[in-house]
mmCIF file of C-alpha atoms and ligand atoms in Angstrom:
data_model
loop_
_atom_site.group_PDB
_atom_site.id
_atom_site.type_symbol
_atom_site.label_atom_id
_atom_site.label_comp_id
_atom_site.label_asym_id
_atom_site.label_seq_id
_atom_site.Cartn_x
_atom_site.Cartn_y
_atom_site.Cartn_z
ATOM 1 C CA UNK D 1 93.629 166.507 19.256
ATOM 2 C CA UNK D 2 93.699 164.216 22.262
ATOM 3 C CA UNK D 3 90.891 161.803 21.414
ATOM 4 C CA UNK D 4 93.308 158.973 20.580
ATOM 5 C CA UNK D 5 95.352 159.445 23.744
ATOM 6 C CA UNK D 6 94.786 157.400 26.878
ATOM 7 C CA UNK D 7 95.959 159.100 30.083
ATOM 8 C CA UNK D 8 98.651 157.129 31.892
ATOM 9 C CA UNK D 9 99.975 159.638 34.462
ATOM 10 C CA UNK D 10 97.938 162.677 35.434
ATOM 11 C CA UNK D 11 99.230 166.232 35.552
ATOM 12 C CA UNK D 12 98.621 166.276 39.300
ATOM 13 C CA UNK D 13 100.715 163.164 39.913
ATOM 14 C CA UNK D 14 103.527 164.410 37.677
ATOM 15 C CA UNK D 15 103.722 167.833 39.287
ATOM 16 C CA UNK D 16 103.546 166.349 42.767
ATOM 17 C CA UNK D 17 106.442 164.003 42.027
ATOM 18 C CA UNK D 18 108.492 166.808 40.472
ATOM 19 C CA UNK D 19 107.871 169.081 43.468
ATOM 20 C CA UNK D 20 109.202 166.359 45.768
ATOM 21 C CA UNK D 21 112.256 165.869 43.551
ATOM 22 C CA UNK D 22 112.848 169.630 43.699
ATOM 23 C CA UNK D 23 112.786 169.506 47.503
ATOM 24 C CA UNK D 24 115.180 166.556 47.545
ATOM 25 C CA UNK D 25 117.631 168.348 45.228
ATOM 26 C CA UNK D 26 117.370 171.562 47.276
ATOM 27 C CA UNK D 27 118.414 169.670 50.426
ATOM 28 C CA UNK D 28 121.137 167.683 48.712
ATOM 29 C CA UNK D 29 122.758 170.770 47.137
ATOM 30 C CA UNK D 30 122.421 173.187 50.049
ATOM 31 C CA UNK D 31 125.037 175.959 49.796
ATOM 32 C CA UNK D 32 125.756 175.107 46.162
ATOM 33 C CA UNK D 33 124.566 176.222 42.730
ATOM 34 C CA UNK D 34 122.878 173.559 40.645
ATOM 35 C CA UNK D 35 123.573 173.592 36.913
ATOM 36 C CA UNK D 36 120.654 171.965 35.109
ATOM 37 C CA UNK D 37 121.279 170.630 31.619
ATOM 38 C CA UNK D 38 118.160 169.878 29.613
ATOM 39 C CA UNK D 39 118.109 167.610 26.608
ATOM 40 C CA UNK D 40 116.023 169.332 23.949
ATOM 41 C CA UNK D 41 113.245 169.224 23.247
ATOM 42 C CA UNK D 42 111.561 166.575 25.367
ATOM 43 C CA UNK D 43 112.907 167.591 28.776
ATOM 44 C CA UNK D 44 111.825 171.245 28.605
ATOM 45 C CA UNK D 45 108.492 170.943 30.431
ATOM 46 C CA UNK D 46 110.022 168.726 33.131
ATOM 47 C CA UNK D 47 113.032 171.004 33.556
ATOM 48 C CA UNK D 48 110.907 174.164 33.959
ATOM 49 C CA UNK D 49 108.658 172.546 36.536
ATOM 50 C CA UNK D 50 111.637 171.084 38.409
ATOM 51 C CA UNK D 51 113.582 174.363 38.427
ATOM 52 C CA UNK D 52 110.592 176.140 40.032
ATOM 53 C CA UNK D 53 110.843 173.775 42.994
ATOM 54 C CA UNK D 54 114.594 174.096 43.595
ATOM 55 C CA UNK D 55 115.388 176.629 46.298
ATOM 56 C CA UNK D 56 119.193 176.773 45.882
ATOM 57 C CA UNK D 57 120.603 178.930 43.038
ATOM 58 C CA UNK D 58 120.018 177.366 39.605
ATOM 59 C CA UNK D 59 121.694 177.933 36.251
ATOM 60 C CA UNK D 60 120.587 176.237 33.045
ATOM 61 C CA UNK D 61 121.941 175.110 29.726
ATOM 62 C CA UNK D 62 120.624 172.909 26.933
ATOM 63 C CA UNK D 63 121.869 170.291 24.538
ATOM 64 C CA UNK D 64 120.192 168.742 21.576
ATOM 65 C CA UNK D 65 120.885 165.267 20.308
ATOM 66 C CA UNK D 66 119.419 163.451 17.366
ATOM 67 C CA UNK D 67 117.166 160.641 18.509
ATOM 68 C CA UNK D 68 113.879 159.371 17.112
ATOM 69 C CA UNK D 69 112.804 160.521 13.657
ATOM 70 C CA UNK D 70 109.169 160.432 12.720
ATOM 71 C CA UNK D 71 108.711 156.779 13.523
ATOM 72 C CA UNK D 72 107.977 155.082 16.822
ATOM 73 C CA UNK D 73 111.193 153.058 16.754
ATOM 74 C CA UNK D 74 114.684 154.101 17.786
ATOM 75 C CA UNK D 75 117.346 154.643 15.152
ATOM 76 C CA UNK D 76 119.996 153.660 17.720
ATOM 77 C CA UNK D 77 122.187 156.507 16.456
ATOM 78 C CA UNK D 78 123.039 159.417 18.717
ATOM 79 C CA UNK D 79 124.600 162.647 17.479
ATOM 80 C CA UNK D 80 125.107 165.994 19.249
ATOM 81 C CA UNK D 81 123.149 168.540 17.228
ATOM 82 C CA UNK D 82 123.554 171.438 19.698
ATOM 83 C CA UNK D 83 126.266 171.474 22.332
ATOM 84 C CA UNK D 84 126.278 173.388 25.637
ATOM 85 C CA UNK D 85 126.854 177.140 25.626
ATOM 86 C CA UNK D 86 129.091 177.042 28.704
ATOM 87 C CA UNK D 87 131.826 174.774 30.121
ATOM 88 C CA UNK D 88 130.765 172.547 33.020
ATOM 89 C CA UNK D 89 134.132 171.899 34.628
ATOM 90 C CA UNK D 90 133.871 172.247 38.406
ATOM 91 C CA UNK D 91 130.081 172.663 38.370
ATOM 92 C CA UNK D 92 127.332 170.687 40.083
ATOM 93 C CA UNK D 93 125.619 169.254 37.036
ATOM 94 C CA UNK D 94 122.228 167.598 36.882
ATOM 95 C CA UNK D 95 121.292 166.227 33.482
ATOM 96 C CA UNK D 96 117.530 166.404 32.967
ATOM 97 C CA UNK D 97 116.036 163.821 30.596
ATOM 98 C CA UNK D 98 112.484 163.189 29.464
ATOM 99 C CA UNK D 99 112.751 159.417 29.166
ATOM 100 C CA UNK D 100 115.402 156.729 29.274
ATOM 101 C CA UNK D 101 114.384 154.094 26.756
ATOM 102 C CA UNK D 102 117.135 152.069 25.024
ATOM 103 C CA UNK D 103 119.658 154.046 27.095
ATOM 104 C CA UNK D 104 121.689 154.910 23.974
ATOM 105 C CA UNK D 105 121.223 158.678 24.290
ATOM 106 C CA UNK D 106 122.028 158.797 27.974
ATOM 107 C CA UNK D 107 125.019 156.540 27.720
ATOM 108 C CA UNK D 108 126.572 158.825 25.078
ATOM 109 C CA UNK D 109 125.678 161.992 27.028
ATOM 110 C CA UNK D 110 127.010 160.623 30.299
ATOM 111 C CA UNK D 111 130.325 159.800 28.674
ATOM 112 C CA UNK D 112 130.630 163.169 26.927
ATOM 113 C CA UNK D 113 129.625 165.250 29.950
ATOM 114 C CA UNK D 114 131.530 163.372 32.655
ATOM 115 C CA UNK D 115 134.680 163.734 30.531
ATOM 116 C CA UNK D 116 134.320 167.514 30.945
ATOM 117 C CA UNK D 117 135.047 167.119 34.669
ATOM 118 C CA UNK D 118 132.031 168.576 36.452
ATOM 119 C CA UNK D 119 132.457 168.633 40.219
ATOM 120 C CA UNK D 120 129.420 166.338 40.462
ATOM 121 C CA UNK D 121 127.146 164.750 37.900
ATOM 122 C CA UNK D 122 123.785 163.084 38.202
ATOM 123 C CA UNK D 123 120.911 162.211 35.929
ATOM 124 C CA UNK D 124 117.243 162.788 36.660
ATOM 125 C CA UNK D 125 114.610 161.550 34.259
ATOM 126 C CA UNK D 126 110.867 162.050 34.190
ATOM 127 C CA UNK D 127 110.272 158.551 32.823
ATOM 128 C CA UNK D 128 112.160 155.292 32.711
ATOM 129 C CA UNK D 129 111.230 152.456 30.364
ATOM 130 C CA UNK D 130 113.569 149.709 31.623
ATOM 131 C CA UNK D 131 112.069 146.906 29.488
ATOM 132 C CA UNK D 132 113.577 148.470 26.384
ATOM 133 C CA UNK D 133 117.105 148.955 27.667
ATOM 134 C CA UNK D 134 119.858 148.077 25.180
ATOM 135 C CA UNK D 135 122.781 149.505 27.167
ATOM 136 C CA UNK D 136 123.281 149.561 30.917
ATOM 137 C CA UNK D 137 123.328 153.175 32.058
ATOM 138 C CA UNK D 138 123.230 154.792 35.470
ATOM 139 C CA UNK D 139 120.152 156.904 36.303
ATOM 140 C CA UNK D 140 120.270 158.537 39.749
ATOM 141 C CA UNK D 141 116.582 159.479 39.894
ATOM 142 C CA UNK D 142 113.543 158.510 37.881
ATOM 143 C CA UNK D 143 110.120 160.032 38.619
ATOM 144 C CA UNK D 144 108.070 157.233 37.023
ATOM 145 C CA UNK D 145 108.752 153.809 35.558
ATOM 146 C CA UNK D 146 106.578 153.130 32.523
ATOM 147 C CA UNK D 147 105.794 149.903 30.649
ATOM 148 C CA UNK D 148 106.925 149.237 27.084
ATOM 149 C CA UNK D 149 104.398 151.559 25.435
ATOM 150 C CA UNK D 150 105.006 154.647 23.314
ATOM 151 C CA UNK D 151 104.100 157.612 25.508
ATOM 152 C CA UNK D 152 103.521 161.277 24.719
ATOM 153 C CA UNK D 153 102.881 164.516 26.569
ATOM 154 C CA UNK D 154 104.685 166.632 29.156
ATOM 155 C CA UNK D 155 107.370 167.307 26.541
ATOM 156 C CA UNK D 156 107.356 163.928 24.821
ATOM 157 C CA UNK D 157 106.278 163.858 21.210
ATOM 158 C CA UNK D 158 105.102 161.594 18.454
ATOM 159 C CA UNK D 159 106.335 163.142 15.176
ATOM 160 C CA UNK D 160 106.649 166.492 17.038
ATOM 161 C CA UNK D 161 103.035 166.480 18.206
ATOM 162 C CA UNK D 162 101.514 166.179 21.694
ATOM 163 C CA UNK D 163 104.451 167.754 23.602
ATOM 164 C CA UNK D 164 102.060 170.293 25.113
ATOM 165 C CA UNK D 165 99.730 167.756 26.722
ATOM 166 C CA UNK D 166 99.922 168.432 30.479
ATOM 167 C CA UNK D 167 99.822 164.690 31.267
ATOM 168 C CA UNK D 168 101.572 161.518 30.052
ATOM 169 C CA UNK D 169 99.462 159.397 27.739
ATOM 170 C CA UNK D 170 99.606 156.476 25.347
ATOM 171 C CA UNK D 171 98.944 156.934 21.645
ATOM 172 C CA UNK D 172 96.292 154.405 20.666
ATOM 173 C CA UNK D 173 97.432 152.700 17.451
HETATM 174 P P1 LIG R 201 116.895 156.264 24.149
HETATM 175 O O1 LIG R 201 116.316 155.125 23.343
HETATM 176 O O2 LIG R 201 117.034 155.912 25.598
HETATM 177 O O3 LIG R 201 118.174 156.744 23.536
HETATM 178 O O4 LIG R 201 115.833 157.429 24.078
HETATM 179 C C1 LIG R 201 116.083 158.544 23.320
HETATM 180 C C2 LIG R 201 114.923 159.455 23.160
HETATM 181 O O5 LIG R 201 113.883 158.796 22.477
HETATM 182 C C3 LIG R 201 114.267 160.022 24.398
HETATM 183 O O6 LIG R 201 114.975 161.093 24.976
HETATM 184 C C4 LIG R 201 112.953 160.479 23.793
HETATM 185 O O7 LIG R 201 113.114 161.748 23.188
HETATM 186 C C5 LIG R 201 112.687 159.417 22.750
HETATM 187 N N1 LIG R 201 111.728 158.421 23.248
HETATM 188 C C6 LIG R 201 111.946 157.202 23.764
HETATM 189 N N2 LIG R 201 110.815 156.581 24.103
HETATM 190 C C7 LIG R 201 109.822 157.460 23.819
HETATM 191 C C8 LIG R 201 108.389 157.426 23.978
HETATM 192 O O8 LIG R 201 107.765 156.469 24.460
HETATM 193 N N3 LIG R 201 107.732 158.545 23.566
HETATM 194 C C9 LIG R 201 108.349 159.647 23.032
HETATM 195 N N4 LIG R 201 109.665 159.712 22.883
HETATM 196 C C10 LIG R 201 110.405 158.637 23.270
HETATM 197 MG MG1 LIG R 202 114.749 163.233 24.307
#
């Protein structure tokens, strides 16, 4: 399956970075409960690994938004396909993203979620691809900055494949 994938970030480097982010969050939110919100499906692997390294109490919820179809290019349209199960008012929310690319998804999610009045709100993303940004959007923490290449693995897909790769790689065209 992986013969046309070139490794960009190894599993070791990813997990090491996530462990350090988990420690940082644990210190920052001492005495509080962190409410992680994962954006399905891409953020699932990142969110699980991150949650294992947070030592303060953690609750979780998920949202799903429409993003890329089966092509490698963004549609630019963002729609909430699955909303949260629980209200977030008064909670310490951390939105967990797989990648911030054009910024369209995050900018919509930030607006929608901040309007629900969480007590605090921040965004952590596994990857940031700043060269492709179309809208300015605040990202509090990014594990890795990647160049303008289509990447897969660690939750990220190409036409729903490759999410289960334990590393981040580039699909060779
Ligand atoms: P946006 O362009 O910032 O709105 O990114 C929306 C979504 O597109 C991300 O959450 C990913 O699911 C997907 N995406 C963006 N770039 C890539 C990539 O390089 N590989 C796989 N999915 C991507
Ligand atoms: Mg996504």
